[in-house]
CSV table of C-alpha atoms in Angstrom, one decimal:
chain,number,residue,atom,x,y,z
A,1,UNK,CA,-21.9,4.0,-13.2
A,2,UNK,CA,-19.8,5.3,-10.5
A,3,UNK,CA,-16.2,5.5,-10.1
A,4,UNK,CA,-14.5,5.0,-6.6
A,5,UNK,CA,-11.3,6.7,-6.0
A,6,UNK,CA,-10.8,7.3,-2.4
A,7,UNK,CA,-9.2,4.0,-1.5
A,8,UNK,CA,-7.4,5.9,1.3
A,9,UNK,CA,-9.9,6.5,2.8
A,10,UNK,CA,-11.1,2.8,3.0
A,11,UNK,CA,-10.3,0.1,0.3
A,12,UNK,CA,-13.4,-2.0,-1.1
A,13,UNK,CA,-13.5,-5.4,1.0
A,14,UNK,CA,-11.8,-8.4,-0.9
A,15,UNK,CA,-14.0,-11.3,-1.6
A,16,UNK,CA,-11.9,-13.5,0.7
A,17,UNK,CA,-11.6,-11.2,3.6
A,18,UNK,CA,-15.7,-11.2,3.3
A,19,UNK,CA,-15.9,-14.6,3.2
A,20,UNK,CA,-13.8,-14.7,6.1
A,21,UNK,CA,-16.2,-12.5,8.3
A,22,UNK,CA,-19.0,-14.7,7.1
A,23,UNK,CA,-17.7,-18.0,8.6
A,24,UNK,CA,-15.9,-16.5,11.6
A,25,UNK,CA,-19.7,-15.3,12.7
A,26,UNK,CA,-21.2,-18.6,12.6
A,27,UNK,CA,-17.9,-19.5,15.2
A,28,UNK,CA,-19.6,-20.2,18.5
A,29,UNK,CA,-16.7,-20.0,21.4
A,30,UNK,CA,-14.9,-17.3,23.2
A,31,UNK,CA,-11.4,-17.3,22.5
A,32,UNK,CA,-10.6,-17.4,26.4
A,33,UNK,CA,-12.8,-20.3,26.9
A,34,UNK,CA,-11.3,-23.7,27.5
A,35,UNK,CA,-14.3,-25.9,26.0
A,36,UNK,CA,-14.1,-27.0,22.9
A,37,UNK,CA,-16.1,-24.2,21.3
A,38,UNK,CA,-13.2,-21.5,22.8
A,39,UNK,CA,-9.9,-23.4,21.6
A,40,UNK,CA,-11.6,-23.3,18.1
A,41,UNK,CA,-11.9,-19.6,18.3
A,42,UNK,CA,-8.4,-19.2,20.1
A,43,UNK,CA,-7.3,-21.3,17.3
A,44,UNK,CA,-8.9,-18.9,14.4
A,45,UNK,CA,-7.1,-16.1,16.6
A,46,UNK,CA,-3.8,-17.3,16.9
A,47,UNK,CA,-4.1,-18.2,12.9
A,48,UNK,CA,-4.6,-14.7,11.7
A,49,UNK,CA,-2.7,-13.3,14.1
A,50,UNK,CA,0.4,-15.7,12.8
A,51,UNK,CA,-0.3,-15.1,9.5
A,52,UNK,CA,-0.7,-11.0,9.9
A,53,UNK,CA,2.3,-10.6,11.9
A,54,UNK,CA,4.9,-12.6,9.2
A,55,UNK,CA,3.3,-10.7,6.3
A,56,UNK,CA,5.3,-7.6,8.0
A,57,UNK,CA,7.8,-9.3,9.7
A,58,UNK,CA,7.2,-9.7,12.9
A,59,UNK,CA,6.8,-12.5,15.4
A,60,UNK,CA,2.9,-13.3,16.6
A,61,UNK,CA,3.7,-13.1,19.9
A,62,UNK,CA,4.7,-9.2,19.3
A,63,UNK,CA,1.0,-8.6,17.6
A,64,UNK,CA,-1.3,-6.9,19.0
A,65,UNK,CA,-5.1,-6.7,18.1
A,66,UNK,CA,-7.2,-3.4,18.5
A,67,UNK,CA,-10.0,-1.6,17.4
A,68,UNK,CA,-8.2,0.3,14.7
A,69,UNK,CA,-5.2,2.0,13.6
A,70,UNK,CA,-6.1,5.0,15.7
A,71,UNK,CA,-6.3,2.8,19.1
A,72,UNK,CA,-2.9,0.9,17.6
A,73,UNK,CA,-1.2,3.9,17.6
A,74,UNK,CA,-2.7,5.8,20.6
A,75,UNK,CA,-1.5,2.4,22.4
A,76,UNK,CA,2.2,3.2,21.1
A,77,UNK,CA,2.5,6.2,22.3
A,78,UNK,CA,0.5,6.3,25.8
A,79,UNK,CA,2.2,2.3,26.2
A,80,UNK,CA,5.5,3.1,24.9
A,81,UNK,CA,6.4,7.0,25.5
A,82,UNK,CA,6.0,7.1,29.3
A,83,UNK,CA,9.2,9.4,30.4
A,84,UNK,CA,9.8,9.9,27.1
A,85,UNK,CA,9.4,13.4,24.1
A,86,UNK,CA,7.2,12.9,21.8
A,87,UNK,CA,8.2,13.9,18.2
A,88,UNK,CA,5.7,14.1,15.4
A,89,UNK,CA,6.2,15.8,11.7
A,90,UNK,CA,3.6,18.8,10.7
A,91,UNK,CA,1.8,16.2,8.8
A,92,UNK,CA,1.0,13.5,10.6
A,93,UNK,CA,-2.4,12.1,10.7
A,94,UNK,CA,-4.5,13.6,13.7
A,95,UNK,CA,-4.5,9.9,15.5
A,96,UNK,CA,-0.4,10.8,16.1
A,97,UNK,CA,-1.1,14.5,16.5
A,98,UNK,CA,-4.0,14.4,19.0
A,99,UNK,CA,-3.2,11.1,21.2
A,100,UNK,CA,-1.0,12.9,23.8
A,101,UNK,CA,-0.6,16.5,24.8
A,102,UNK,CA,2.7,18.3,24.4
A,103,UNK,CA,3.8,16.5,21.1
A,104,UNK,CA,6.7,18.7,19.8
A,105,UNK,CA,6.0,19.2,15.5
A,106,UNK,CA,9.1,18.9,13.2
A,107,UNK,CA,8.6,20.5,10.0
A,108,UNK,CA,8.7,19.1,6.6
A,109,UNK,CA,10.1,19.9,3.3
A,110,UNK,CA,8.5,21.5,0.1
A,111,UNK,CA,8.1,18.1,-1.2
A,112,UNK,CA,6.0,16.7,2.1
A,113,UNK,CA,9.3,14.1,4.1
A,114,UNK,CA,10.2,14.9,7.0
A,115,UNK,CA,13.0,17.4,7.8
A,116,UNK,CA,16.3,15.3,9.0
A,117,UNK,CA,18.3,18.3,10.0
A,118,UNK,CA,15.4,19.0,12.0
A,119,UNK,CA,14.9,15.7,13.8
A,120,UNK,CA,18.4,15.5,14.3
A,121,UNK,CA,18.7,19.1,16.2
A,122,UNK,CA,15.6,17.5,18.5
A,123,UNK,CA,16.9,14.7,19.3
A,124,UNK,CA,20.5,15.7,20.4
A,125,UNK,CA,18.5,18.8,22.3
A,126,UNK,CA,16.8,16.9,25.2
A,127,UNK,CA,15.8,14.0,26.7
A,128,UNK,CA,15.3,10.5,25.0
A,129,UNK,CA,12.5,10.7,22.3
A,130,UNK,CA,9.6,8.8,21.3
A,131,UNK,CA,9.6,9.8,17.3
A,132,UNK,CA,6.1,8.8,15.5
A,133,UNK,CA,6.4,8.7,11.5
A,134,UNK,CA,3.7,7.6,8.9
A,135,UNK,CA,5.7,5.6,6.1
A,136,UNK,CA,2.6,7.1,3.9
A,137,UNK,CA,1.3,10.1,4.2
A,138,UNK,CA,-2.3,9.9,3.6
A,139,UNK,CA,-3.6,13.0,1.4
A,140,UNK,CA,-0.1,12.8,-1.0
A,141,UNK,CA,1.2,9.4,-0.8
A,142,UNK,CA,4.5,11.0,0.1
A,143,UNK,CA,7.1,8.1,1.9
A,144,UNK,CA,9.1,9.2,4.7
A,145,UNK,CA,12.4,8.0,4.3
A,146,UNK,CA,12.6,5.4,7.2
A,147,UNK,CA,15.6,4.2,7.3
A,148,UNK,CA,17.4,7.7,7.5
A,149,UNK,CA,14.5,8.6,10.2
A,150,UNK,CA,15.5,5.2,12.1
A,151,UNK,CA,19.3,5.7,12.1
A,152,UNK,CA,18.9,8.5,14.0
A,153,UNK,CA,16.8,7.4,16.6
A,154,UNK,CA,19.1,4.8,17.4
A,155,UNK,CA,22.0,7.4,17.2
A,156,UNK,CA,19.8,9.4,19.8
A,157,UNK,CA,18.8,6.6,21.9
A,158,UNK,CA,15.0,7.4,20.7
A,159,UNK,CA,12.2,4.9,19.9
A,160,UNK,CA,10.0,5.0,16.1
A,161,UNK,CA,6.3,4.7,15.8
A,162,UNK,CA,5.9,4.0,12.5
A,163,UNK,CA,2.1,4.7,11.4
A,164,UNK,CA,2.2,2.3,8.4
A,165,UNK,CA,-1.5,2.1,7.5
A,166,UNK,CA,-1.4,3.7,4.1
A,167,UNK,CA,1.8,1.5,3.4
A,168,UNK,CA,1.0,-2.0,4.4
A,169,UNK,CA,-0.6,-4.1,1.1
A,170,UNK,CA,0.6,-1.3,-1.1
A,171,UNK,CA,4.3,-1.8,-1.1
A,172,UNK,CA,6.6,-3.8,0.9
A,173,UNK,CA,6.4,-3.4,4.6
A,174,UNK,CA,8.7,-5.6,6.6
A,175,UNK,CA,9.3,-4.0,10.6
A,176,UNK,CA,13.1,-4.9,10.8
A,177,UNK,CA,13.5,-3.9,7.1
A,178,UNK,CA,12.0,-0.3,8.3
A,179,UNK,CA,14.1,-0.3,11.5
A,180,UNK,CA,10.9,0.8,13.5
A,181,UNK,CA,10.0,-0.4,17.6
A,182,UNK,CA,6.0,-0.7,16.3
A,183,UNK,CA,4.1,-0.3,13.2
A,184,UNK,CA,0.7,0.6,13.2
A,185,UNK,CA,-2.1,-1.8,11.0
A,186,UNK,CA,-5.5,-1.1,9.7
A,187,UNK,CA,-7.2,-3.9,8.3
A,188,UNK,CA,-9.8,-1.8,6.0
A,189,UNK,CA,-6.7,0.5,4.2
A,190,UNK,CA,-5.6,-2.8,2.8
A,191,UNK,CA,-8.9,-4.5,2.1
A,192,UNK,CA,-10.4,-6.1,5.3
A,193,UNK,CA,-12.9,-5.2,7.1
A,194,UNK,CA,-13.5,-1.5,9.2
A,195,UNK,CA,-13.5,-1.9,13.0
A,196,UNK,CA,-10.1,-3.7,13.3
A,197,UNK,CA,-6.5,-3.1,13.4
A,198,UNK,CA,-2.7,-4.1,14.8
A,199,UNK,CA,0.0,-2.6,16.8
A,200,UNK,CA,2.9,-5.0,15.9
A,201,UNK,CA,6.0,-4.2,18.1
A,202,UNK,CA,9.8,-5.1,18.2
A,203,UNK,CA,10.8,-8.5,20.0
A,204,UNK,CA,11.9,-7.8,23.2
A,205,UNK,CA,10.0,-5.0,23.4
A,206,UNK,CA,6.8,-4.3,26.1
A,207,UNK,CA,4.0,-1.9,25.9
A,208,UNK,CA,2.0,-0.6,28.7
A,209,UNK,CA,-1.9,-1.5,28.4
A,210,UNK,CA,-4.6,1.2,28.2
A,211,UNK,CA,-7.1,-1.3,28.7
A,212,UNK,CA,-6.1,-4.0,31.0
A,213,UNK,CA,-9.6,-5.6,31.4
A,214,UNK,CA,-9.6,-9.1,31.6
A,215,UNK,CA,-5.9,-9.8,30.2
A,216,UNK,CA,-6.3,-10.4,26.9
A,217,UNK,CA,-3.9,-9.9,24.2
A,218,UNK,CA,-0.9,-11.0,26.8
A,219,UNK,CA,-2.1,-8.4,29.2
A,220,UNK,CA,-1.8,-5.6,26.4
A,221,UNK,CA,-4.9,-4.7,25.3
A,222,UNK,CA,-7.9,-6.3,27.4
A,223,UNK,CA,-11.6,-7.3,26.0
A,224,UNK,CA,-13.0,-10.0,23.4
A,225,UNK,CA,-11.5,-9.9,20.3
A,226,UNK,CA,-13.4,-9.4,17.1
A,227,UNK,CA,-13.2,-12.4,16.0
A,228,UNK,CA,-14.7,-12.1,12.6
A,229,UNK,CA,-13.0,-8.9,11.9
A,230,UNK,CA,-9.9,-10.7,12.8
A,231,UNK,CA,-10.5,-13.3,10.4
A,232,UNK,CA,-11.1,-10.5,7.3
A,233,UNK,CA,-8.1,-9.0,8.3
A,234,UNK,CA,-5.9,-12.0,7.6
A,235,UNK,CA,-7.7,-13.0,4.9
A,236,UNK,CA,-7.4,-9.6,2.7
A,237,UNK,CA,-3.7,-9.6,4.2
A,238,UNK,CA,-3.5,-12.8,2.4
A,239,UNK,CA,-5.0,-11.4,-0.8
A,240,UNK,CA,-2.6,-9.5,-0.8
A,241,UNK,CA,-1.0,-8.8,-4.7
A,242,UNK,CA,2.3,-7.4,-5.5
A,243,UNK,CA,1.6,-6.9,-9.1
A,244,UNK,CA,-1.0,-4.3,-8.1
A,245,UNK,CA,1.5,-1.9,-7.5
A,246,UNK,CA,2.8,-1.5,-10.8
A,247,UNK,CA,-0.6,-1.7,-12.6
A,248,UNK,CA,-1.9,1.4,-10.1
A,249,UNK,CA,1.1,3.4,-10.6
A,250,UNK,CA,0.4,3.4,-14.4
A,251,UNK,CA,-3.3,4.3,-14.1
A,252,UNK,CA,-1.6,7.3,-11.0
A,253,UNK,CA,0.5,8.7,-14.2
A,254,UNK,CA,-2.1,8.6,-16.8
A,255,UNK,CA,-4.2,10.6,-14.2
A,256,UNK,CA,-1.3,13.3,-13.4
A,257,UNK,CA,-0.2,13.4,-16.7
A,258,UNK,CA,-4.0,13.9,-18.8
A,259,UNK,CA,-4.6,16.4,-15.6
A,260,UNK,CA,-1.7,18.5,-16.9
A,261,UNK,CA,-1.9,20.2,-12.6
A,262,UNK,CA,0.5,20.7,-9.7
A,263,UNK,CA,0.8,17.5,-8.0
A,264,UNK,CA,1.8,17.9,-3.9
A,265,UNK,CA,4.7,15.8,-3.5
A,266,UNK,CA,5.6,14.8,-6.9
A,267,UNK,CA,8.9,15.9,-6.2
A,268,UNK,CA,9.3,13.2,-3.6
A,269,UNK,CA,8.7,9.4,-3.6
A,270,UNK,CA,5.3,8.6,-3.5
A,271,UNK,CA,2.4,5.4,-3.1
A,272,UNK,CA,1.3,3.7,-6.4
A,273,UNK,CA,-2.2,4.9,-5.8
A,274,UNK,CA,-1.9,8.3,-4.7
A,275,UNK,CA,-2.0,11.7,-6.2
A,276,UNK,CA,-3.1,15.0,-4.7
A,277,UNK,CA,-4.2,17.5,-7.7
A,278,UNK,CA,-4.3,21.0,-7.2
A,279,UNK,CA,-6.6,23.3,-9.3
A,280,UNK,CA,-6.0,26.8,-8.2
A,281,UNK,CA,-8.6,29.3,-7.6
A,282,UNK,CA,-11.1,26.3,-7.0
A,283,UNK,CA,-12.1,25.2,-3.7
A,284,UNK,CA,-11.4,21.4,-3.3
A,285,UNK,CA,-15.1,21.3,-1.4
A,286,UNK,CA,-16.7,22.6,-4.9
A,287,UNK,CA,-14.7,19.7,-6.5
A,288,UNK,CA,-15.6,17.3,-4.8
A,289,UNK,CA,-19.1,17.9,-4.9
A,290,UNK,CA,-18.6,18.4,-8.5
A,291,UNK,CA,-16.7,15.5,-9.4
A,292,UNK,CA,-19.5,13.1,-7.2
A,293,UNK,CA,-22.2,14.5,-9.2
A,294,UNK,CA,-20.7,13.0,-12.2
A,295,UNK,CA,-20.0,9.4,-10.2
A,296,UNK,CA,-16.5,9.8,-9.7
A,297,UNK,CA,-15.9,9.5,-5.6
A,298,UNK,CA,-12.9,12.0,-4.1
A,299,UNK,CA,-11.9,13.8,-1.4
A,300,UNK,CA,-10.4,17.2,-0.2
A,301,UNK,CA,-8.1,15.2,2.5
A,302,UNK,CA,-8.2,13.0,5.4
A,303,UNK,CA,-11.6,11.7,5.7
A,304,UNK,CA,-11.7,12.2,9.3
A,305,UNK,CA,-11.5,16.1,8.5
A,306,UNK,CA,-12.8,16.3,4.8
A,307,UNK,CA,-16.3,17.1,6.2
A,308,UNK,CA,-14.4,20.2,7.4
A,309,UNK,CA,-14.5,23.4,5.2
A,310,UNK,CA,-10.4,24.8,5.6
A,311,UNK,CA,-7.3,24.3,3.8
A,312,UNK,CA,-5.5,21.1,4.4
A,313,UNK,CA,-3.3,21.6,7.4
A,314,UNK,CA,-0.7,19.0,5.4
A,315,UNK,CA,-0.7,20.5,2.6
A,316,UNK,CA,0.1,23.9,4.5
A,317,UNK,CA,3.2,22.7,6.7
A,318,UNK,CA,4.3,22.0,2.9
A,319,UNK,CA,4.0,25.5,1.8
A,320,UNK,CA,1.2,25.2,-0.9
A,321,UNK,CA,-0.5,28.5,0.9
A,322,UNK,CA,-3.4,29.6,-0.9
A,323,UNK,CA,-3.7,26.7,-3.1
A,324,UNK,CA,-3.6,24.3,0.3
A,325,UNK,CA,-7.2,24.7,-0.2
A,326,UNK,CA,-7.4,24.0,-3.6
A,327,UNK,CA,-6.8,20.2,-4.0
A,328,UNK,CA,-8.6,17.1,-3.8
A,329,UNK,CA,-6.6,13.5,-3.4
A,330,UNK,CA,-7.1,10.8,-5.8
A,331,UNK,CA,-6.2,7.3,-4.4
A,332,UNK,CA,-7.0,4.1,-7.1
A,333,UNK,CA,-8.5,0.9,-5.2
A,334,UNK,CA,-7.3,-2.5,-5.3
A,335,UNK,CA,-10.0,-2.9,-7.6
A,336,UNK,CA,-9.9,0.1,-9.8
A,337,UNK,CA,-10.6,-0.8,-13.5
A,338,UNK,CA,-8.4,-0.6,-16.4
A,339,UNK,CA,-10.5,2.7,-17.6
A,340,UNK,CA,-10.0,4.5,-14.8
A,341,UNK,CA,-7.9,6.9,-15.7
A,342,UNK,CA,-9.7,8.0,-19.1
A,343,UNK,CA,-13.1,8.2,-17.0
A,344,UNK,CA,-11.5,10.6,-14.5
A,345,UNK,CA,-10.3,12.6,-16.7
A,346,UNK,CA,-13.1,13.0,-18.7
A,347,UNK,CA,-15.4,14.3,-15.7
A,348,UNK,CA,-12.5,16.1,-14.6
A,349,UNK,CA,-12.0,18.0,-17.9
A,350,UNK,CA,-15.7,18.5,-17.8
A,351,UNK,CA,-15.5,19.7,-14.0
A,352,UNK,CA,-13.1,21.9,-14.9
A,353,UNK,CA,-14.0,24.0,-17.4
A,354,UNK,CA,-17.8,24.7,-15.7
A,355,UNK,CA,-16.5,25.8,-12.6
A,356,UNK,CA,-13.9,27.9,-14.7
A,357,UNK,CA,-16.3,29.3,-16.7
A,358,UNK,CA,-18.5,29.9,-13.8
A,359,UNK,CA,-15.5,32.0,-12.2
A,360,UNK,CA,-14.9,34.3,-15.6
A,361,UNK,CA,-18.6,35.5,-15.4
C-alpha cells in the first residue's frame, strides 16, 4: 500500500471539489452568453469566484481566473511591474524567477526568509519596485515574514506579489491581513483540481492583460473560463479545514524527530506539512527512487525541476553546499493517515541503512 507524501507538489482532490467538476460538465452555457443556458454558467462563475475571493479576503470583483498559479503570477508581474524593478529572493519558485528578464535576486538567510537589510538597501537604491515574495516556500515550508516584507514596500513606495500557493488552505491567508497588492492561487495545492488558478489583487488596484481576447475576466485575462475547474476550485476552497493544521504538524514532528536529520529551515517558521530532510553523502535522486520502491511517494524539490539531476538551487542560496544535493522534501496531504509518520520512518530507516551500507563497501 502506498504512501503519498508530496502534497506540495499537488494535494489529492477532495471529494467535493470532484463532485463539483462532475456537475459543472454536464453545464451547457457559455458564461458570456445571454440565453438562459449562459446566465446559469455566469451564475456558477460569479459563485465560486465570490466564494474564493472572501476565503482570502478579497472582493470578487478584484479576482481573477487563470490557467494556474504560474499564469497568476506571470500576470502580476508583466500586468503590474511595467516601469517598475523587479525584486525576487534566491528562492523563489522558477514561475517568479523566470517570468520577466532582469529580475534583481535578494539573498536569504541560513534559515531560508528573506534578507530585510537586504530588501531595504534595494529599495532605497533605485527606482520604485515591484517585490515578489512566496508566503511558503515550496521545498522547506519556510514563511517569509510578510508583514515586515510589506512595511517596507510601502516605506519605499514599492508594490508585493505575494506567491501564496503553498499557503492558501494550509494556514490563514487573508490579502489585507498580509499587506500584499496580489496573491497568487492554485486550486490543486489546496485540493481542487489541476489546470486552474487565481490572481486576486488589491481594490483599487488594475492590472494590465496578457491576453485580452474577447474581454473576459473584466478585460483582464481574455478566453472561456474553465468552468468546471472553477467549480472544484471553490468547492475544495470550501472544504477547506482548520483543524488540519494542527493534526499535520504533529505527524511533521513525529517525522523530523524519529528521522533524528538536519532539517532546512527548522530554525525558521515553517508549514504544518513540510519538512525537507537531509541525509548527507546520499544523493536525494537515490532516495527518492529508494523510498518509491518501498511505496512511500517524495521528492528531491520542486516538481517542476525534480526530474532534474543537481543540487537544489534553494537549498544553495541557503548555504547547505554539498548537502544541497542531499535532501528530499516531505510534505503530508490533506488526507494523510494517522500512521503516517511510523510508516515513513520505517522505510526510511530501512532506506537508510542499505544505501549506507552500500557506501561502506
Amino acid at each position: 500500500m502506498t504512501l503519498y507524501l508530496d502534497a506540495n507538489a499537488t494535494e489529492p482532490l477532495r471529494p467535493a471539489a470532484r463532485q463539483a467538476v462532475l456537475e459543472a460538465l454536464d453545464l451547457l452555457g457559455n458564461p458570456s452568453s445571454i440565453h438562459a443556458e449562459g446566465r446559469a454558467a455566469r451564475a456558477l462563475l460569479e459563485g465560486a469566484r465570490g466564494r474564493i475571493a472572501a476565503r482570502f479576503g478579497g472582493r470578487a470583483r478584484d479576482l481573477v481566473f487563470t490557467a494556474g498559479a504560474t499564469e497568476a503570477n506571470a500576470l502580476a508581474l508583466l500586468g503590474l511591474g511595467a516601469g517598475r524593478r523587479l525584486l525576487a529572493g534566491a528562492t523563489e519558485h522558477p514561475a517568479i524567477l523566470r517570468a520577466v528578464p532582469g529580475v534583481e535576486i535578494l539573498p536569504v538567510l541560513p534559515d531560508g526568509q528573506l534578507d530585510l537589510a537586504a530588501l531595504a538597501a534595494a529599495l532605497a537604491g533605485g527606482p520604485p519596485a515591484l517585490v515578489a515574495v512566496m508566503a511558503a516556500n515550496n521545498e522547506t515550508g519556510v514563511l517569509h515574514p510578510l508583514a515586515e516584507i510589506a512595511a517596507l514596500c510601502r516605506q519605499h513606495g514599492a508594490l508585493l506579489h505575494v506567491d501564496a500557493v503553498q499557503l492558501a488552505g494550509r494556514l490563514p491567508l487573508s490579502l489585507g491581513a498580509v499587506g500584499a497588492d496580489s496573491l497568487a492561487l492554485s486550486a490543486h495545492k489546496l485540493g481542487g483540481p489541476k489546470g486552474v488558478g487565481a490572481l486576486l489583487l488589491r481594490p483599487g488596484l488594475e492590472v494590465a492583460a496578457q491576453f485580452p481576447g474577447g474581454g473576459q475576466e473584466r478585460g483582464r485575462r481574455g478566453g472561456t473560463e474553465a468552468l468546471p475547474a472553477i467549480a472544484g476550485f471553490a468547492a475544495a476552497v470550501e472544504a477547506l479545514d482548520p483543524g488540519e493544521a494542527d493534526r499535520l504538524a504533529a505527524l511533521r514532528d513525529a517525522i523530523e524527530q524519529g528521522a533524528g536529520l538536519p532539517v532546512a529551515g527548522a530554525g525558521a517558521p515553517r508549514l504544518p506539512n513540510t519538512s525537507c530532510l537531509v541525509l548527507p553523502g546520499i544523493a536525494a535522486e537515490t532516495q527518492v527512487i529508494a523510498l518509491d520502491l518501498a511505496g512511500i511517494r517524495v521528492s528531491s524539490g520542486a516538481a517542476c525541476s525534480s526530474g532534474k539531476v543537481g543540487p537544489s538551487g534553494v537549498l544553495l542560496a541557503m548555504g547547505l553546499g554539498a548537502e544541497a544535493g542531499c535532501a528530499i522534501r516531505v510534505s503530508l496531504p490533506w488526507n494523510a493517515p494517522a500512521d503516517a509518520a511510523d510508516r515513513f520512518l520505517a522505510a526510511h530507516a530501512a532506506m537508510r541503512a542499505r544505501l549506507t551500507e552500500r557506501r561502506a563497501v
